[in-house]
mmCIF file of C-alpha atoms in Angstrom:
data_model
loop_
_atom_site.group_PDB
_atom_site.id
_atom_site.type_symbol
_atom_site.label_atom_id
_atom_site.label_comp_id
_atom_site.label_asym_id
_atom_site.label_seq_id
_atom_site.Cartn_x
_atom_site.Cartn_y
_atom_site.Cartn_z
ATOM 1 C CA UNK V 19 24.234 7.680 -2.408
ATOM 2 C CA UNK V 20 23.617 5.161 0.267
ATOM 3 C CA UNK V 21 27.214 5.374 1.716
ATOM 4 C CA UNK V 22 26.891 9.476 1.899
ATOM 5 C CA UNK V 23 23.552 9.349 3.802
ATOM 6 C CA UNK V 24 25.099 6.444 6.001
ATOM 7 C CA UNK V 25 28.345 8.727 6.398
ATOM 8 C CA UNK V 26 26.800 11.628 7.186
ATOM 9 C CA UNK V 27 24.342 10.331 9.623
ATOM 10 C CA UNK V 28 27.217 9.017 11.780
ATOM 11 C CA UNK V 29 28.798 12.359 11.783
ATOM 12 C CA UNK V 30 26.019 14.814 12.625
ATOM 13 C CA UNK V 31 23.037 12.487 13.403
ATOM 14 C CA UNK V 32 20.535 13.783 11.095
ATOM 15 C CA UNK V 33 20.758 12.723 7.198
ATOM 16 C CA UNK V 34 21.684 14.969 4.630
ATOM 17 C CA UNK V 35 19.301 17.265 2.716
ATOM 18 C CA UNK V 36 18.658 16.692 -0.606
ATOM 19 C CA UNK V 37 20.571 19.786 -1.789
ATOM 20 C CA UNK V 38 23.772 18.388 -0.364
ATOM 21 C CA UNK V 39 22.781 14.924 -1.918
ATOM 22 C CA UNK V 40 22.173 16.651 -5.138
ATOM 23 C CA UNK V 41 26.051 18.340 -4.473
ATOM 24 C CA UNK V 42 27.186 15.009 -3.192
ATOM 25 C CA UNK V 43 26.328 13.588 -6.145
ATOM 26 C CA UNK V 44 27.145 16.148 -8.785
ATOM 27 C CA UNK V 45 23.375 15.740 -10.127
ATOM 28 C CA UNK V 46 22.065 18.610 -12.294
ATOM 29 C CA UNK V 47 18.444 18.370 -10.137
ATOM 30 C CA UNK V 48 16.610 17.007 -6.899
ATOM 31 C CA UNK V 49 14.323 14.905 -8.652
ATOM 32 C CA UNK V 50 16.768 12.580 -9.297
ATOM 33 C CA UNK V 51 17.800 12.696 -5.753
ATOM 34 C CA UNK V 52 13.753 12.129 -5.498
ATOM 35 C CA UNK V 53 14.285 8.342 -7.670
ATOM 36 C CA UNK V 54 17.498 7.267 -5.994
ATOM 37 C CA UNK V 55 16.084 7.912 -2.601
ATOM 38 C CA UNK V 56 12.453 5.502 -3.584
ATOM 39 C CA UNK V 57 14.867 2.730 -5.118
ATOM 40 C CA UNK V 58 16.920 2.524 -1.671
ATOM 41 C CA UNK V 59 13.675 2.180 0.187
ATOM 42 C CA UNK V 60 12.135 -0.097 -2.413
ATOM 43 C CA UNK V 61 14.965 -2.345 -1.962
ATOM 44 C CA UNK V 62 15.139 -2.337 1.626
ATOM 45 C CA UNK V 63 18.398 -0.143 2.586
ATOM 46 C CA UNK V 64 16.525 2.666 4.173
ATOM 47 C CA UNK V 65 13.412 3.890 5.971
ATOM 48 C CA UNK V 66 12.222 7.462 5.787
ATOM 49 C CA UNK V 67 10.523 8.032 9.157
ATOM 50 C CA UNK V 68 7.200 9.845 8.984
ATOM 51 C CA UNK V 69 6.240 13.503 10.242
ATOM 52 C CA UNK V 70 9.886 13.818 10.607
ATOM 53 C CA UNK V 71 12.023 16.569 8.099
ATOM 54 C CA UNK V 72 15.250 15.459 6.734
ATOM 55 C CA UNK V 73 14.568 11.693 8.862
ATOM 56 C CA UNK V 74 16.314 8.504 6.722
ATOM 57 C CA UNK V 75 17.148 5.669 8.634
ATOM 58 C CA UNK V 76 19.595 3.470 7.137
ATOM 59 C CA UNK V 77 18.842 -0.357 7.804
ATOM 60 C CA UNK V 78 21.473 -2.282 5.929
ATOM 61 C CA UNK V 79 24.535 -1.569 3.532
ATOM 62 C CA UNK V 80 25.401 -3.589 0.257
ATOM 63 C CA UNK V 81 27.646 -6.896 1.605
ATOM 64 C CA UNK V 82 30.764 -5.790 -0.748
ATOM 65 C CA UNK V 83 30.577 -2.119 1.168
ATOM 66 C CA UNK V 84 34.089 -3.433 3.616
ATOM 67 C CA UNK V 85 34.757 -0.858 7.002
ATOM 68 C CA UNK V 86 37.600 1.712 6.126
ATOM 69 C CA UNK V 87 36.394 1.689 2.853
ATOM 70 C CA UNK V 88 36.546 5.634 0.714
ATOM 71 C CA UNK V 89 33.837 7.917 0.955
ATOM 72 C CA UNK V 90 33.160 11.066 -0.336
ATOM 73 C CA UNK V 91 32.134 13.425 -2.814
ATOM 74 C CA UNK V 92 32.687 11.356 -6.492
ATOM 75 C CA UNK V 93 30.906 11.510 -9.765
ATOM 76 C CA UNK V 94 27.850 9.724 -9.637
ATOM 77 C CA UNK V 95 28.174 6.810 -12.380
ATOM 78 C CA UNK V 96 25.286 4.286 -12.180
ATOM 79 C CA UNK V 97 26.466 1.200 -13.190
ATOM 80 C CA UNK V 98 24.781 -2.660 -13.412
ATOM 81 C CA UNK V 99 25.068 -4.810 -10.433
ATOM 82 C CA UNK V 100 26.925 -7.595 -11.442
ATOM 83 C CA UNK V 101 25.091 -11.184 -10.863
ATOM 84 C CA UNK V 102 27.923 -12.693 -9.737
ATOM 85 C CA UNK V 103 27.492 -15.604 -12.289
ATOM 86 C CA UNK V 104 29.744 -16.966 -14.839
ATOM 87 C CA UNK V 105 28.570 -16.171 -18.324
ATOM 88 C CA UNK V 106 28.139 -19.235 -20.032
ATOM 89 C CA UNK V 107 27.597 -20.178 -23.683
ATOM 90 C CA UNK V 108 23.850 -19.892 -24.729
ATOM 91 C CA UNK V 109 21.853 -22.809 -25.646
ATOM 92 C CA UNK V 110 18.752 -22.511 -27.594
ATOM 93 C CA UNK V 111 16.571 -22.676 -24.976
ATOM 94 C CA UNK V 112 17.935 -19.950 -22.788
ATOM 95 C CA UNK V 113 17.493 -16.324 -22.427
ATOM 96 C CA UNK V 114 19.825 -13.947 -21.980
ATOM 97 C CA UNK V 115 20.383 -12.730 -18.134
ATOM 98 C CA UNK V 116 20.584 -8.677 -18.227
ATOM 99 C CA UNK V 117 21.603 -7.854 -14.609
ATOM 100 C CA UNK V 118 18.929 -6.089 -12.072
ATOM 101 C CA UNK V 119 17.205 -3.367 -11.905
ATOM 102 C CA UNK V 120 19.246 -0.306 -10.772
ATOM 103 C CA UNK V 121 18.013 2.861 -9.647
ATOM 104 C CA UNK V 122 18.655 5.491 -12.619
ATOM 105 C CA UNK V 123 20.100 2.815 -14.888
ATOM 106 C CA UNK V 124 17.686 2.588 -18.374
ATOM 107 C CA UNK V 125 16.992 -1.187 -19.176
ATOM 108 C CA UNK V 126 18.544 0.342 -23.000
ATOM 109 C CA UNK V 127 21.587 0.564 -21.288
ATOM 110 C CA UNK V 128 22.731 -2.609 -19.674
ATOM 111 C CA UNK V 129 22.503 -4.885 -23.296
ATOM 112 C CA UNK V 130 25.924 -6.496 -21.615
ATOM 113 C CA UNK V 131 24.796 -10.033 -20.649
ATOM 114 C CA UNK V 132 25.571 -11.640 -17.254
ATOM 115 C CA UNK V 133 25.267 -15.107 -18.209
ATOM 116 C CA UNK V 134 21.631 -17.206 -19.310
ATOM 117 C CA UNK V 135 18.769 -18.656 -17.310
ATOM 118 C CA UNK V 136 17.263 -21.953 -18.750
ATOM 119 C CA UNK V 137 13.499 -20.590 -20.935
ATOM 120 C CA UNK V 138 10.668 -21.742 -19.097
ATOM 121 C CA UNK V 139 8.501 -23.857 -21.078
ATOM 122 C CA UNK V 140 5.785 -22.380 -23.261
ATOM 123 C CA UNK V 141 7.897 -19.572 -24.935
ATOM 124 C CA UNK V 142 7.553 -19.066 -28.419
ATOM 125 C CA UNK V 143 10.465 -19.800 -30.744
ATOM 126 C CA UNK V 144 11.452 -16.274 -32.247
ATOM 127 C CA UNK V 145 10.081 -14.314 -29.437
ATOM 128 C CA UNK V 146 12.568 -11.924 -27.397
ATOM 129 C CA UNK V 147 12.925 -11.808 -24.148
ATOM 130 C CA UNK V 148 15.495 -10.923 -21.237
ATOM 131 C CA UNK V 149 15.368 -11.924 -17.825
ATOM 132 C CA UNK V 150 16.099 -9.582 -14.643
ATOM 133 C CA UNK V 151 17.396 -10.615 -10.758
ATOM 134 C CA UNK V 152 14.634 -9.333 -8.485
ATOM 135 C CA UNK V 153 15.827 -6.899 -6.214
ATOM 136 C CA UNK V 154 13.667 -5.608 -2.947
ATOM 137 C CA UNK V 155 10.556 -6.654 -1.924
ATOM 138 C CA UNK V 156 8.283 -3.969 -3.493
ATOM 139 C CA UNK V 157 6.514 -6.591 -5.273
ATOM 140 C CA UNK V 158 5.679 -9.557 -2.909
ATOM 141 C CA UNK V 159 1.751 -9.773 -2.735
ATOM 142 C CA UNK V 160 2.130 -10.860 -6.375
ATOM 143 C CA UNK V 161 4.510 -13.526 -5.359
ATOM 144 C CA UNK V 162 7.721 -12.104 -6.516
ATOM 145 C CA UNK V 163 10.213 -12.386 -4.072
ATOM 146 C CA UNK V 164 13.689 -10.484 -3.558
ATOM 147 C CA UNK V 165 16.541 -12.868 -5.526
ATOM 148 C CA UNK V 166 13.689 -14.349 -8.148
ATOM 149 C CA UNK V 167 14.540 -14.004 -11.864
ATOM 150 C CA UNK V 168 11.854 -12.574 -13.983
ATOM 151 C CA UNK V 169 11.385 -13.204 -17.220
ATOM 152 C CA UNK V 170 10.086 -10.799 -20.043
ATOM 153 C CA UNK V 171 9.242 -10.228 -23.489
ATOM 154 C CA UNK V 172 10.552 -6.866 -24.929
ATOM 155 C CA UNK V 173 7.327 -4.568 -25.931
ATOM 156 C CA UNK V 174 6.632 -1.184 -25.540
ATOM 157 C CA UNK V 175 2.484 -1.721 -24.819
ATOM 158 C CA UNK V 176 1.028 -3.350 -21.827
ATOM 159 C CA UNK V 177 -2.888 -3.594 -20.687
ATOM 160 C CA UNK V 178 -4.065 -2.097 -17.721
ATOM 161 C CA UNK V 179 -3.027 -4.763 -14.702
ATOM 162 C CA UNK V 180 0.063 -6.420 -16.372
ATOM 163 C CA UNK V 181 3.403 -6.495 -14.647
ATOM 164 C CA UNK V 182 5.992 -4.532 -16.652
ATOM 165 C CA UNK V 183 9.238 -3.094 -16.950
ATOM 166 C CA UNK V 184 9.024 0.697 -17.108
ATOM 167 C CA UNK V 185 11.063 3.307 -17.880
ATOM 168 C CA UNK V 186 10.826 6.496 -15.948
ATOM 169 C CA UNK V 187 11.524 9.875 -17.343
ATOM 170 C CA UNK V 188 14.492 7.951 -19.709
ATOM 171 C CA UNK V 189 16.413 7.002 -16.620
ATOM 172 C CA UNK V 190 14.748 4.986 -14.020
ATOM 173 C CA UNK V 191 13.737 1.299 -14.827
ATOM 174 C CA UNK V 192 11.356 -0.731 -12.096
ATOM 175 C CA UNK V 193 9.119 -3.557 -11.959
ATOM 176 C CA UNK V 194 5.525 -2.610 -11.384
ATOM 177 C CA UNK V 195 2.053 -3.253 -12.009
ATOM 178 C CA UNK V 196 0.786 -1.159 -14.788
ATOM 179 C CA UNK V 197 -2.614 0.836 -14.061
ATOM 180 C CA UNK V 198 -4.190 3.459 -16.727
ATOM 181 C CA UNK V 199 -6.302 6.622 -15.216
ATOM 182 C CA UNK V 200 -7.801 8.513 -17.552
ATOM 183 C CA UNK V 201 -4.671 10.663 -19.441
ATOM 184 C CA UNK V 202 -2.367 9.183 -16.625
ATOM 185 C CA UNK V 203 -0.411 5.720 -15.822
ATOM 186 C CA UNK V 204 -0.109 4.760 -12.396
ATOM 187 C CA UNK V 205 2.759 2.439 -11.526
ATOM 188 C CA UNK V 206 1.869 0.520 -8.698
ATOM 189 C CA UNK V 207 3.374 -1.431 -6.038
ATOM 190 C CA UNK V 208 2.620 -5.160 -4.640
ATOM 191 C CA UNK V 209 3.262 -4.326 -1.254
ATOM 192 C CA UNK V 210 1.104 -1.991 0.778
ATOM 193 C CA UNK V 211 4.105 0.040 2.494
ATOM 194 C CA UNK V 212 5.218 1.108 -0.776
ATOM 195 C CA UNK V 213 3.014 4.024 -2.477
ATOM 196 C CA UNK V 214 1.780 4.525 -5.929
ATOM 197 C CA UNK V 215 3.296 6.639 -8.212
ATOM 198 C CA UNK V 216 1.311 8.376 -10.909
ATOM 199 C CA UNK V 217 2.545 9.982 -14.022
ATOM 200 C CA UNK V 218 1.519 11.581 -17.496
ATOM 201 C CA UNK V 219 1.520 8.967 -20.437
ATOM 202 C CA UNK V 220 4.229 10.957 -21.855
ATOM 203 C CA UNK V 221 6.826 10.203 -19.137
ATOM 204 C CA UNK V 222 6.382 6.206 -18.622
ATOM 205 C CA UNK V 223 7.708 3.834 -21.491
ATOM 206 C CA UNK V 224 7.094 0.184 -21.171
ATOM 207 C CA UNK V 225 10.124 -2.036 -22.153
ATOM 208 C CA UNK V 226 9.151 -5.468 -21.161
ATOM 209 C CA UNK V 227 6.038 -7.171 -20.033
ATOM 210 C CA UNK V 228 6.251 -10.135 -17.035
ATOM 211 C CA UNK V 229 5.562 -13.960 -18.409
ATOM 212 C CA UNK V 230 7.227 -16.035 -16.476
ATOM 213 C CA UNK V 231 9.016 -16.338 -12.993
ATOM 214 C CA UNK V 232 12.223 -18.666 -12.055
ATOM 215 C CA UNK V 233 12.938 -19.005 -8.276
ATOM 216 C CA UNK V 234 16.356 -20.642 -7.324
ATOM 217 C CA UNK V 235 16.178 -22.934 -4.204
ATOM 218 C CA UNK V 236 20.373 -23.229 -3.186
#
């Protein structure tokens, strides 16, 4: 997705519409063009520039994308972003590294593990949890920065104000603050340039609830 808008902003100057993303993509409706498009900006690779139609601005591509590399029309496949880390035997007191976030990508889906993080202390023995790479910075005024591992217990209820995992519509998964209004849940963003996102009850299912936060210092 990112590499078509970047391609054809180079060509003609203006990016695509979302028709011709939905095409690009050979996706069966715009609304997922809709989530794809909020993930890119919630993790920092583009900028949709106000009063303007049709107006992305790309600001970075992924560090594996190499020049020359294929573009093109392809069958859209969403697939885990690897860690990068070896996967090593777990110990007791370790929980079970799942990947990140991806836009599209259902937190049911990735069960394949990408090594362990060490269990901070105070989690209960027979308790299950799973543990995510932060990506973007969507969520920084609640001091969770982009690269941070997150670490949560696997639930399907959450209180008003608690920091979940939540499943969109059965295909987008994101980290947000959980707010209830009336009939509807309001996902809701640490960061004021990122807006909140209302929905009915019926489309939001919560799949993990934050308790703990690792941050690597290399």
């Amino acid at each position: 997705m990112l590499l078509f808008i970047n391609e054809r902003i180079q060509e003609t100057g203006v990016s695509p519409s979302f028709d011709e993303m939905k095409d690009a993509l050979n996706l069966a409706s715009k609304s997922g063009i809709h989530r794809l498009i909020t993930a890119l900006e919630e993790r920092g690779f583009i900028r949709r520039l106000a009063h303007r139609a049709r107006a992305l601005e790309v600001l970075k591509l992924p560090d594996a994308v190499a020049p020359g590399a294929p573009r093109g029309r392809k069958e859209f496949k969403p697939a885990l972003v690897a860690t990068g880390q070896p996967a090593p035997a777990p110990a007791a007191n370790t929980v079970p590294l799942i990947g990140r976030i991806a836009a599209g990508l259902p937190i049911s889906a990735i069960q394949q593990e990408n090594g362990h993080v060490n269990a901070p202390d105070g989690l209960s023995d027979g308790d299950e949890h799973f543990a995510l790479e932060v990506q973007g910075d969507s969520m920084i005024d609640a001091g969770i920065l982009e690269g941070d591992i997150v670490v949560c217990r696997r639930t399907d209820t959450a209180n008003t104000g608690d920091i979940v995992v939540a499943l969109i519509d059965g295909e987008e998964a994101t980290l947000k603050r959980l707010r209830r209004k009336g009939a509807s849940v309001a996902l809701e963003a640490a960061n004021p340039a990122f807006e909140t996102r209302i929905f009915g009850p019926d489309r939001v299912q919560v799949q993990g609830r934050l308790v703990a936060l690792i941050r690597r210092y290399d």
